[in-house]
Tab-separated table of C-alpha atoms in Angstrom:
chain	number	residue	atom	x	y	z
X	9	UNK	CA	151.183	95.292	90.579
X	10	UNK	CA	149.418	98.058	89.022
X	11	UNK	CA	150.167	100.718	91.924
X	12	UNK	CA	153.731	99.778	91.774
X	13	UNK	CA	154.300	100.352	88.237
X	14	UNK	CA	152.537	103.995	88.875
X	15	UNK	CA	155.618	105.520	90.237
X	16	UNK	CA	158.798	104.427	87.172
X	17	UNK	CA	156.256	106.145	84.355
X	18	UNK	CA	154.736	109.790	84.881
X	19	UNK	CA	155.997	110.722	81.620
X	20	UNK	CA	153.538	108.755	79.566
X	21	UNK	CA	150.341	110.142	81.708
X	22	UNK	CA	150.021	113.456	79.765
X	23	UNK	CA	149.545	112.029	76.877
X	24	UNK	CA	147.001	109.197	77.768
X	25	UNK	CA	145.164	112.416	79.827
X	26	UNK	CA	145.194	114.053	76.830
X	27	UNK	CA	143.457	111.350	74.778
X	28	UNK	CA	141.159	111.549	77.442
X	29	UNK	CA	140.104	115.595	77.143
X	30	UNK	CA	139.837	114.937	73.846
X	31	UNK	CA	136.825	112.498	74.543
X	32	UNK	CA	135.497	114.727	77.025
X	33	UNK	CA	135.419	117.431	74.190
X	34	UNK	CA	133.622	115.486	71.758
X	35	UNK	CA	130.133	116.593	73.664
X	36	UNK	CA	130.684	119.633	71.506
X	37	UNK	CA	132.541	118.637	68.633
X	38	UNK	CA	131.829	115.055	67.684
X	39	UNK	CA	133.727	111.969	69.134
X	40	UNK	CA	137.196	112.331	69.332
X	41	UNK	CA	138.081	109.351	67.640
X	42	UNK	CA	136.788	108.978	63.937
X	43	UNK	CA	135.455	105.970	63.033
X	44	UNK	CA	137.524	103.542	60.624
X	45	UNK	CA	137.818	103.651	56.945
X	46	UNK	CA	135.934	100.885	56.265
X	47	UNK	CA	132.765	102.012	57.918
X	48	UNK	CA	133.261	105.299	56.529
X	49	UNK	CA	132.886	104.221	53.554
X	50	UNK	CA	129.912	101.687	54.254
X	51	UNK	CA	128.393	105.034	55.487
X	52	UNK	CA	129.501	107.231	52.249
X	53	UNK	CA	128.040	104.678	50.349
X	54	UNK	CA	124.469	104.732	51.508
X	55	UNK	CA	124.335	108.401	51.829
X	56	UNK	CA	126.373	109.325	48.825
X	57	UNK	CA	123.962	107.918	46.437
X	58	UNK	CA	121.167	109.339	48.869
X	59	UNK	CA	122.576	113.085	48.747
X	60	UNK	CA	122.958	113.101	44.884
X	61	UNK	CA	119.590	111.814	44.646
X	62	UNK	CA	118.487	114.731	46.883
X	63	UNK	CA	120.543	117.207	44.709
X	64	UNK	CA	118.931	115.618	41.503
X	65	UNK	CA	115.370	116.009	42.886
X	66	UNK	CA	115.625	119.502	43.668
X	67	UNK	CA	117.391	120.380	40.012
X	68	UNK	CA	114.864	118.305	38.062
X	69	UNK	CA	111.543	119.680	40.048
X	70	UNK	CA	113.075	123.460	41.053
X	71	UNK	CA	110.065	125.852	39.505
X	72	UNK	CA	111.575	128.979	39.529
X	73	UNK	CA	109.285	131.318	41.295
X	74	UNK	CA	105.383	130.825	42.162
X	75	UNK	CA	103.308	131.193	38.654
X	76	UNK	CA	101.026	134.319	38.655
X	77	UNK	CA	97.792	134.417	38.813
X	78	UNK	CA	94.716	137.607	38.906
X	79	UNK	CA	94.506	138.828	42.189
X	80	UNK	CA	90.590	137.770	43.592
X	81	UNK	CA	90.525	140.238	46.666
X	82	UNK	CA	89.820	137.662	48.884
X	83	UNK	CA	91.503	136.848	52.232
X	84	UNK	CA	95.474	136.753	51.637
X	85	UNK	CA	95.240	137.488	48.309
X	86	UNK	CA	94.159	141.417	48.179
X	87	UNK	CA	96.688	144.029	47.282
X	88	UNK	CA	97.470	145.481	50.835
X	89	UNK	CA	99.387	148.586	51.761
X	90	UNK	CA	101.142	150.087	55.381
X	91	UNK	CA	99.138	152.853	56.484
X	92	UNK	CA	98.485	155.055	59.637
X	93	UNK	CA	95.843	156.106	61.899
X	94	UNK	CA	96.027	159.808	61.956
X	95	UNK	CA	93.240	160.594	64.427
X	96	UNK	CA	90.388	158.918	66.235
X	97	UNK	CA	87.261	161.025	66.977
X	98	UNK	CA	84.407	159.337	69.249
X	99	UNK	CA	81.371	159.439	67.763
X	100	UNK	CA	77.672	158.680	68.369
X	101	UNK	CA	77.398	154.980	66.702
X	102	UNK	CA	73.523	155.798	65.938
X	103	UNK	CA	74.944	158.766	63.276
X	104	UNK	CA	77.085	156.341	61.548
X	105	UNK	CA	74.309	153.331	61.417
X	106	UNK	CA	73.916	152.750	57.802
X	107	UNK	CA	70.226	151.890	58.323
X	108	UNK	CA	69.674	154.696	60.698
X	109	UNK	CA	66.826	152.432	62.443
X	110	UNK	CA	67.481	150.886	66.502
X	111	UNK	CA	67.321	147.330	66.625
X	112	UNK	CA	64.987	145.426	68.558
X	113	UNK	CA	66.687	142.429	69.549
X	114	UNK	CA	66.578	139.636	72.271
X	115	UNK	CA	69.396	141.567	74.157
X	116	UNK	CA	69.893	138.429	76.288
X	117	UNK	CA	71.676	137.192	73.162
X	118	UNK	CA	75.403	138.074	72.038
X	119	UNK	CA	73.639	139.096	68.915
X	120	UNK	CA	71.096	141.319	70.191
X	121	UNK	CA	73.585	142.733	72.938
X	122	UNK	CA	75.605	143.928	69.522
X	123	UNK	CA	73.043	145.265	67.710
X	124	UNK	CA	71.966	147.582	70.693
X	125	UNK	CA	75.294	148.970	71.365
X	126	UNK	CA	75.952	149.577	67.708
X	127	UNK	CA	73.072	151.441	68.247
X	128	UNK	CA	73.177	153.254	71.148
X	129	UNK	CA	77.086	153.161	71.918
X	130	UNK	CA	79.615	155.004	70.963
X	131	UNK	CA	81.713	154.194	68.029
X	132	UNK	CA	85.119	155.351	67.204
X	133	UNK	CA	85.997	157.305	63.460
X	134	UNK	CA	89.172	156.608	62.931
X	135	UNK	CA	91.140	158.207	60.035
X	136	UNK	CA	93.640	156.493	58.253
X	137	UNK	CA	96.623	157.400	55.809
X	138	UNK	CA	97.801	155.521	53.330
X	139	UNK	CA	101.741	155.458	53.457
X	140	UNK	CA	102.909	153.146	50.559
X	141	UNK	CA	101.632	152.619	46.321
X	142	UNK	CA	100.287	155.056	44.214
X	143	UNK	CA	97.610	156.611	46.398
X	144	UNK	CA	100.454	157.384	48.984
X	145	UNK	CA	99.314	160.277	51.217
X	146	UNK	CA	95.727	159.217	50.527
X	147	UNK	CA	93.403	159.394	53.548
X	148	UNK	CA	89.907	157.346	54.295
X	149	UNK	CA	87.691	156.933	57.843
X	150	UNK	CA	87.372	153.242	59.204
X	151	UNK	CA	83.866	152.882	61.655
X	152	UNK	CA	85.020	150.457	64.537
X	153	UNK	CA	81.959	149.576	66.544
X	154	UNK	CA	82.409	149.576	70.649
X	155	UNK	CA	82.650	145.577	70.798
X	156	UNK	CA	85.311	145.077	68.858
X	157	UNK	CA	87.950	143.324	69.393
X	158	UNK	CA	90.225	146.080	67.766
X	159	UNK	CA	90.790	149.682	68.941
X	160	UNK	CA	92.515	152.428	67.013
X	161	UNK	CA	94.582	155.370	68.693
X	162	UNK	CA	96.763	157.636	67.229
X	163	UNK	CA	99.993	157.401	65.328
X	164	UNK	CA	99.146	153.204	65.279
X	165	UNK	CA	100.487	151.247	62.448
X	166	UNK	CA	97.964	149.239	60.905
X	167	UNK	CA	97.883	146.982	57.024
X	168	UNK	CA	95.288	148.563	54.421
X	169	UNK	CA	93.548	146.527	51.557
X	170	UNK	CA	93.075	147.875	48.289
X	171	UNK	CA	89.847	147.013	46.151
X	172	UNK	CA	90.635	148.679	42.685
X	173	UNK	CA	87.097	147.511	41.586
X	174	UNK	CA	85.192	148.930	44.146
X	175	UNK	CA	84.019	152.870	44.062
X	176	UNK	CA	86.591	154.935	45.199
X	177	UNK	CA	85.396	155.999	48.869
X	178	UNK	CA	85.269	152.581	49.688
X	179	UNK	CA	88.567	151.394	47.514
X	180	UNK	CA	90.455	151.168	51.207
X	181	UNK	CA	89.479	149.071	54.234
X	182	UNK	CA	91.630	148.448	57.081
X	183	UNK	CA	92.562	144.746	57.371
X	184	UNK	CA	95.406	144.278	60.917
X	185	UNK	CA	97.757	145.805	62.994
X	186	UNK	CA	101.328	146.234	61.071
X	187	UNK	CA	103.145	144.155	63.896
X	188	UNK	CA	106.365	143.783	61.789
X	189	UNK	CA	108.823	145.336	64.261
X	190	UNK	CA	107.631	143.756	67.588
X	191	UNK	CA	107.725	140.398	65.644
X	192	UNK	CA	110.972	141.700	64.732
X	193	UNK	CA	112.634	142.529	67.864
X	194	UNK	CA	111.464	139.120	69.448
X	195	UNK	CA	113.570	137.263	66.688
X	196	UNK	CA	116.265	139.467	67.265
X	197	UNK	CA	115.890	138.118	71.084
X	198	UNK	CA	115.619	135.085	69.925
X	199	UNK	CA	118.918	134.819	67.743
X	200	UNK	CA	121.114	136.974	70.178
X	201	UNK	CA	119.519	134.051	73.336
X	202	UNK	CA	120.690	131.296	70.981
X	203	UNK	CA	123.757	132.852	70.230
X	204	UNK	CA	124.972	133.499	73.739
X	205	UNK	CA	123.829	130.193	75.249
X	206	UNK	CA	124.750	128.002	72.329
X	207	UNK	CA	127.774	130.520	70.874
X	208	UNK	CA	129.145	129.014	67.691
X	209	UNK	CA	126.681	125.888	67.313
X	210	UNK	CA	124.003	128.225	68.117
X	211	UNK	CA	125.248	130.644	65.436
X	212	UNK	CA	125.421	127.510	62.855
X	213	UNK	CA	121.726	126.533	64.197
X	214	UNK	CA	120.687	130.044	63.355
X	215	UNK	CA	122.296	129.248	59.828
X	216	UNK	CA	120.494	126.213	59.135
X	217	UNK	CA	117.247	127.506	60.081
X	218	UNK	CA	117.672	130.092	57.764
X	219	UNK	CA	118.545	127.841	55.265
X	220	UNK	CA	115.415	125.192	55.947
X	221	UNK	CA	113.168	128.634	55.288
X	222	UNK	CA	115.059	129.551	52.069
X	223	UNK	CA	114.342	126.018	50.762
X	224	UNK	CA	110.396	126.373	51.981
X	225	UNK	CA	110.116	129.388	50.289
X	226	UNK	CA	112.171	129.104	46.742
X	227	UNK	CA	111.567	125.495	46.617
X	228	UNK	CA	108.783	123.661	48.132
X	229	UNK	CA	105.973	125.965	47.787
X	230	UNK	CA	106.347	127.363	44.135
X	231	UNK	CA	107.104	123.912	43.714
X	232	UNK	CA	103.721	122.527	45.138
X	233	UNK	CA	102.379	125.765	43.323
X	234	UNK	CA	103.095	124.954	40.105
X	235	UNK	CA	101.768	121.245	40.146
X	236	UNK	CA	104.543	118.950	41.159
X	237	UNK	CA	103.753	115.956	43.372
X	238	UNK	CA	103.598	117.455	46.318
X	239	UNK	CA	104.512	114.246	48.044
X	240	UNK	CA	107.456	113.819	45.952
X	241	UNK	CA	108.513	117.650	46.446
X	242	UNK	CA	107.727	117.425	50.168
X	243	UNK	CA	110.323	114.681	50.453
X	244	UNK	CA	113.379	116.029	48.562
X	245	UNK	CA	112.638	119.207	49.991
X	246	UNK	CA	112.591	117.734	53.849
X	247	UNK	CA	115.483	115.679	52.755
X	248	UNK	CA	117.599	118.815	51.706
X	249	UNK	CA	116.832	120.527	54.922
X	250	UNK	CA	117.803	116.980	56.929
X	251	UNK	CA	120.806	116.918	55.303
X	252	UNK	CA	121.626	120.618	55.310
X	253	UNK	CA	120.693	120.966	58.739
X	254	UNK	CA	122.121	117.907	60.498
X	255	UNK	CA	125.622	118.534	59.129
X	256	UNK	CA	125.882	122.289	59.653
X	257	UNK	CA	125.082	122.333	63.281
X	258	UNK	CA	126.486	118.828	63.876
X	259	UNK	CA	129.695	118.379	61.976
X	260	UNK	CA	130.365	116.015	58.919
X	261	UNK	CA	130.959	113.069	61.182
X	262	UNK	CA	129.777	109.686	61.287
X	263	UNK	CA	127.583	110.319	64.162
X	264	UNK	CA	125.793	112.985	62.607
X	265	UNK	CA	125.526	110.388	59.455
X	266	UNK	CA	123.895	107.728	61.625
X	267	UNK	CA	121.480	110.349	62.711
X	268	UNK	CA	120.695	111.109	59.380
X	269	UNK	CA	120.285	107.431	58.253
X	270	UNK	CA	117.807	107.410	61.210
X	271	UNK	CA	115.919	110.341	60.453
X	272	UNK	CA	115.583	109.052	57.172
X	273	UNK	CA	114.259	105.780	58.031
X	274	UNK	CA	111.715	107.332	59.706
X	275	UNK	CA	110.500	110.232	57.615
X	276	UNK	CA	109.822	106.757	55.185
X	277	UNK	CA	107.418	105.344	57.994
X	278	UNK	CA	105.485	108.195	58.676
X	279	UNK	CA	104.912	108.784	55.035
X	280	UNK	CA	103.715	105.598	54.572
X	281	UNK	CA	101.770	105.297	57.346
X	282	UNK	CA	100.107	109.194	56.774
X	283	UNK	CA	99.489	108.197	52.788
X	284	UNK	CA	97.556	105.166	54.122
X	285	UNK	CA	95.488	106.682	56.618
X	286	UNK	CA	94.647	110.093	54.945
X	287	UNK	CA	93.474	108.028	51.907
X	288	UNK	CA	92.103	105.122	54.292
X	289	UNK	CA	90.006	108.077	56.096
X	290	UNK	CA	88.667	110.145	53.362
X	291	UNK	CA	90.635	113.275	53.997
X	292	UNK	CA	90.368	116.228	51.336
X	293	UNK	CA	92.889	118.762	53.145
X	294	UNK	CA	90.325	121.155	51.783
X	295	UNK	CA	88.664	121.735	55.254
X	296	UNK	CA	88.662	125.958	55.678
X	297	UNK	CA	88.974	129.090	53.590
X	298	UNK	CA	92.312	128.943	52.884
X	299	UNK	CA	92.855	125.511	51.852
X	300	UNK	CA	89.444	126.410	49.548
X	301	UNK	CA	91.214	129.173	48.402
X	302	UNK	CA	94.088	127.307	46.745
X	303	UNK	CA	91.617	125.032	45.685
X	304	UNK	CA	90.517	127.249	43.774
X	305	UNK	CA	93.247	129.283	42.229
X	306	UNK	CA	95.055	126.155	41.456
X	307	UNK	CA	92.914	123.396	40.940
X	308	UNK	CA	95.598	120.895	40.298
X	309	UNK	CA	97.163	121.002	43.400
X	310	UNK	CA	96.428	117.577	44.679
X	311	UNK	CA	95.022	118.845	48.627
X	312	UNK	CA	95.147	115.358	50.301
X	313	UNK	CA	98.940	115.331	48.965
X	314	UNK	CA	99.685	118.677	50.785
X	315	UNK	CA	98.625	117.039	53.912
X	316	UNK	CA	100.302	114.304	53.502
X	317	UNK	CA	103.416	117.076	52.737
X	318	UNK	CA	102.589	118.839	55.749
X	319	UNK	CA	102.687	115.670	57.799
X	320	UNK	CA	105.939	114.959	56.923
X	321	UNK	CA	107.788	118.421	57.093
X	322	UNK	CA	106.123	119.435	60.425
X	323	UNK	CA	107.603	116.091	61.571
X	324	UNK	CA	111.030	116.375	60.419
X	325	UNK	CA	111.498	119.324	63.125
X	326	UNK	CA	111.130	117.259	66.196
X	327	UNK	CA	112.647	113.809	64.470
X	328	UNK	CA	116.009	115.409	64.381
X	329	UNK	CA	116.076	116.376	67.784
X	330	UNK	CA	115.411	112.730	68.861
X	331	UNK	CA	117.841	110.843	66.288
X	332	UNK	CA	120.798	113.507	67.381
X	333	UNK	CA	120.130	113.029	70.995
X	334	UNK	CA	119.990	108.874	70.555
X	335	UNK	CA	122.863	109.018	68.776
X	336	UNK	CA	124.776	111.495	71.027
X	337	UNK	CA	123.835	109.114	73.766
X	338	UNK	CA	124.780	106.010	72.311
X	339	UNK	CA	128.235	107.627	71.179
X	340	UNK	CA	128.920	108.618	74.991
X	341	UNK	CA	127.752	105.106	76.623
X	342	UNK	CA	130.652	103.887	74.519
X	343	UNK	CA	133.275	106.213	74.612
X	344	UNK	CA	132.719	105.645	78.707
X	345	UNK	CA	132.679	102.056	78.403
X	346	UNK	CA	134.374	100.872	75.134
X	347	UNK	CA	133.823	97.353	75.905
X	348	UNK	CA	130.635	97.343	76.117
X	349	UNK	CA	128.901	95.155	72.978
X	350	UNK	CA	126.478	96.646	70.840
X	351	UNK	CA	123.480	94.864	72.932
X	352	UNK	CA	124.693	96.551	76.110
X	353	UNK	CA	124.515	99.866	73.883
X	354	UNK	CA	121.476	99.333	72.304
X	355	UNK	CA	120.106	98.314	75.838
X	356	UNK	CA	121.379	101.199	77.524
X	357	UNK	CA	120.146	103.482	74.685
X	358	UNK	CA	117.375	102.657	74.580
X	359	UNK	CA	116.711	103.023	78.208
X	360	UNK	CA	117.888	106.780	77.619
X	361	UNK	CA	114.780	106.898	74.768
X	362	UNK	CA	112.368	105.906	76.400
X	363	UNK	CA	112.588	108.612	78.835
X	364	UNK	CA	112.728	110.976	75.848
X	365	UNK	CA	109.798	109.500	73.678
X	366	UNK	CA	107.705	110.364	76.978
X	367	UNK	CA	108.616	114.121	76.702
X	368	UNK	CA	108.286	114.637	73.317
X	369	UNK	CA	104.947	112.759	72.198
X	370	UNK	CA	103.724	115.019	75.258
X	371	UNK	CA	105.201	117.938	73.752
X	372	UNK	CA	103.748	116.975	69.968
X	373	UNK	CA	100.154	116.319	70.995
X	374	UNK	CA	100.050	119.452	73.359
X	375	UNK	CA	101.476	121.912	70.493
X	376	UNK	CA	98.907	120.505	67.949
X	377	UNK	CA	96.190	120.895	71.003
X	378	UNK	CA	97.643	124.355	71.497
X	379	UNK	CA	96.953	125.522	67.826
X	380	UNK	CA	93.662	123.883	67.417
X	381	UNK	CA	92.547	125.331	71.262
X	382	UNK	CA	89.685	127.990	69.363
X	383	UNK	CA	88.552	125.007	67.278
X	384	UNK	CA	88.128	122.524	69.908
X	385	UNK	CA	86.112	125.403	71.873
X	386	UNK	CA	83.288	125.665	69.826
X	387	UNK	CA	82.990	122.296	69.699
X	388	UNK	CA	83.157	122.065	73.251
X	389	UNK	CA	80.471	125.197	73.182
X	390	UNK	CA	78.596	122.934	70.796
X	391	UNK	CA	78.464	120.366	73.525
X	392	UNK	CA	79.566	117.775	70.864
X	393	UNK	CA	80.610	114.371	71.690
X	394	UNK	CA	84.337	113.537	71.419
X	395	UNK	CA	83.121	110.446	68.716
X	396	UNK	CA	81.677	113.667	66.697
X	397	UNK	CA	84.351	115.891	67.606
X	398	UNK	CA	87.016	113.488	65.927
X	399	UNK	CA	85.312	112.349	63.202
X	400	UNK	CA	85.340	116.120	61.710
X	401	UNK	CA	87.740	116.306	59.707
X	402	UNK	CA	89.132	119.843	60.828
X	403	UNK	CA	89.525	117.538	63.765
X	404	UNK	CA	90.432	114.230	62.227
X	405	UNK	CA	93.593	115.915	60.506
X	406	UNK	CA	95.145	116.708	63.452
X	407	UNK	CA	94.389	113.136	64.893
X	408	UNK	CA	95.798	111.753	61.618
X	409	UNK	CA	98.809	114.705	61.737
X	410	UNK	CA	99.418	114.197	65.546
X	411	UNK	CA	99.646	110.111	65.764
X	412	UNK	CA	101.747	109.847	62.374
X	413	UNK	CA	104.029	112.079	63.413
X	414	UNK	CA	104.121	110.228	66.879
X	415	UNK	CA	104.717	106.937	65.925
X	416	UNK	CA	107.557	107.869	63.458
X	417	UNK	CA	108.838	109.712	66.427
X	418	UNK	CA	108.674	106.256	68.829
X	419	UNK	CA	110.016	104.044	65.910
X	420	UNK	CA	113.269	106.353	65.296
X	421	UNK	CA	114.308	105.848	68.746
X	422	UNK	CA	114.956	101.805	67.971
X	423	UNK	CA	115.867	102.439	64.773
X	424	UNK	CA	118.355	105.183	65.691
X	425	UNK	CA	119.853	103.607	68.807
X	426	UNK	CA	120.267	100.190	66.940
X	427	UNK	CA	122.451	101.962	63.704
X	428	UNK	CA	124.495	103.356	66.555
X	429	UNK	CA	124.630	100.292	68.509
X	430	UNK	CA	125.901	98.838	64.972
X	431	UNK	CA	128.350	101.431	64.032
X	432	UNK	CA	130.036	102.273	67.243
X	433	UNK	CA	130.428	98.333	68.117
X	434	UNK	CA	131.351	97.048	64.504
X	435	UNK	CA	134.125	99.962	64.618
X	436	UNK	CA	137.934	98.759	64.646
X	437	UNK	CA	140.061	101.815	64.343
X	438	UNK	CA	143.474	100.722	63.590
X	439	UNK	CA	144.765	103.285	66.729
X	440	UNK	CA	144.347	100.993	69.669
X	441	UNK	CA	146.567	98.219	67.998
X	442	UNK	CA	149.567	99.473	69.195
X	443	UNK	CA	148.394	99.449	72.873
X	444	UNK	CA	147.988	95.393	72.671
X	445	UNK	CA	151.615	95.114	71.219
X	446	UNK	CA	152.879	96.614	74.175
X	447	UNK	CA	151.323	95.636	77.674
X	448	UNK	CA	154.681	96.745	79.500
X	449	UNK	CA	153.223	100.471	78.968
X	450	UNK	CA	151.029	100.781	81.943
X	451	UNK	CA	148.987	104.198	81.163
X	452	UNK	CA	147.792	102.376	77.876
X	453	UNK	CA	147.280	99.012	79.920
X	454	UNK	CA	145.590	100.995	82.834
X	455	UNK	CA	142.979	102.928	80.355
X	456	UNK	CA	142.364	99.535	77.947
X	457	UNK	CA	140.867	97.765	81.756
X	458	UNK	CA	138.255	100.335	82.056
């Protein structure tokens, strides 16, 4: 019966195809249909209230710039200045030994190797000019001994520090390599790849990455800086960049909102679940120089709080990708099957997230492993056992970091497909009505069968 009502209606077809391009183009630009009224506003009203809150949060705790402090010379905080190596000169490392005397060493030592080529090697003199400050123009020598790990040549761009304090011959030191323009160029690269691949939603990712740094920066840090919860700061400010994020590359939809909802829901877990195990383990987040460093310029920051912050914003990265992509999928599974009840979807989902929670705990172990690779090294050198090795807690904060993150990560694929399961199935646009009241059409009888 079907096949021979084909023939009496070609007209209607363009129309139903057209419907149909439309829900092919919502891979790009959201689904095609919008949901109904009355989930949109079961959806405005959770995250309505939510957003203000957000907005409130950032007006009530936004510091207004990082409070000074006195500079104390040490690591990040020295005054520093661009300079330039003007010539190196090779030079007899005996002539420039400040104690003048050869070591005797055990030179089957890295120590006693060291001492006997500062000795006996040859050194490089390298003479530096200072390009930036008040002693512009200003030139100094820098000793580099033959094993180390940096070599000057000339015309190289290299970061001074200036010791105001100390006499004046020895007032500049050279501290790195000024590698602003190759880190430059490579995020030029990096924008024009996204760009080209990803053309306008790579251009509005661009955007919101720009904006998640501009909230680090003004807000969360002078924020944490100037004695705020960091915590509480930590979660408005992750929630701004969520919300900022999510709906600039994604569209102010309701799938993007269910992705947010899940996101959300998560970012809860893992800071429950990092506040009890960071207190439950006896973790300071005052484990190197740095951290003792802020320690001790600002001894109210609370340190186990800013890892508990840093738990939670380095997680917020990677929780977005997997709440999109659930949602996405659900989205699609019912757009190509809109019978299909929200078990089905939530079955079928979560079949796709499994396959996806495999890849990216993976990925979120491996990067922490990456960055902690010259730690685990020496203790590997050390010929420590791995019960040692983890209870460090240089070590044990990454454990504590790494499996926080990674079980918020499993639990928003559940919690993710199931609010999309929910919304997608619970949905009853008033569109489709007219299709029931008139069965005699057969494009819209022939599209409502599959």
């Amino acid at each position: 019966m079907t096949s021979t009502q084909q023939p009496p209606h070609p007209p209607p077809h363009p129309p139903q195809n057209q419907g149909h391009s439309g829900h092919g183009h919502s891979h790009s630009h959201g689904p095609a249909a919008p949901v109904s009224k009355h989930l949109r506003k079961v959806i405005a009203a959770v995250l309505i209230p939510f957003s203000v809150a957000v907005v409130v949060g950032l007006v009530v705790l936004w510091p207004g710039g990082a409070p000074p402090h006195a500079r104390t010379g040490v690591g990040f905080d020295r005054q520093t200045q661009q300079a330039t190596v003007t010539r190196v000169d090779k030079v007899d490392c005996k002539s420039v030994n400040a104690s003048g005397d050869t070591p005797t060493g055990d030179t089957s030592t890295a120590e006693g190797r060291s001492a006997t080529q500062q000795a006996k090697g040859m050194c490089e003199k390298a003479t530096v000019r200072v390009d930036g400050g008040k002693d512009t123009g200003r030139t100094f020598t820098e000793i580099v001994q033959p094993d180390s790990p940096r070599q000057f040549h000339d015309g190289q761009k290299v970061i001074v520090a200036y010791a105001p304090d100390a006499p004046k011959e020895l007032q500049y030191s050279v501290t790195d390599v000024n590698r602003r323009f190759p880190m430059a160029l490579l995020a030029g690269i990096f924008a024009l790849a996204v760009v080209v691949v990803g053309r306008l939603r790579g251009l509005m990712a661009l955007v919101a990455l720009a904006v998640s740094f501009m909230v680090l920066t003004f807000f969360i840090l002078p924020a944490i800086l100037q004695g705020s919860n960091p915590l509480v700061v930590a979660v408005v400010g992750a929630s701004a960049i969520m919300l900022i994020a999510l709906y600039t590359c994604h569209g102010l939809t309701a799938r993007t909102s269910v992705a947010v909802l899940g996101t959300l829901v998560s970012l809860l877990l893992i800071g429950l679940l990092g506040s009890l195990f960071i207190g439950w383990a006896a973790l300071t987040g005052n484990t190197d120089d740095n951290t003792g460093l802020i320690h001790g310029l600002y001894p109210s920051i609370d340190m186990s709080g800013l890892l508990l912050a840093g738990v939670i914003i380095g997680s917020l990265g990677v929780l977005d990708d997997v709440t999109v992509t659930q949602t996405s999928a659900v989205w699609e599974l019912h757009q190509a099957d809109p019978t299909m009840g929200r078990r089905g979807l939530y079955r079928a989902g979560i079949r796709i997230g499994r396959d996806h929670i495999a890849s990216v705990v993976n990925t979120l172990v491996l990067a922490y492993a990456g960055a902690a690779l010259p730690l685990l090294l020496l203790f590997s050198i050390a010929q420590s056992s791995v019960g040692t090795v983890a209870n460090s807690e240089l070590v044990a904060e990454e454990i504590v970091r790494t499996l926080v993150g990674s079980i918020g990560l499993v639990a928003s694929v559940p919690v993710t497909t199931a609010l999309a399961a929910l919304v997608v199935s619970a949905d009853r646009p008033g569109s489709p009505a007219p299709a029931a009241a008139g069965p005699a059409r057969g494009g819209r009888g022939r599209r409502r069968k599959r």
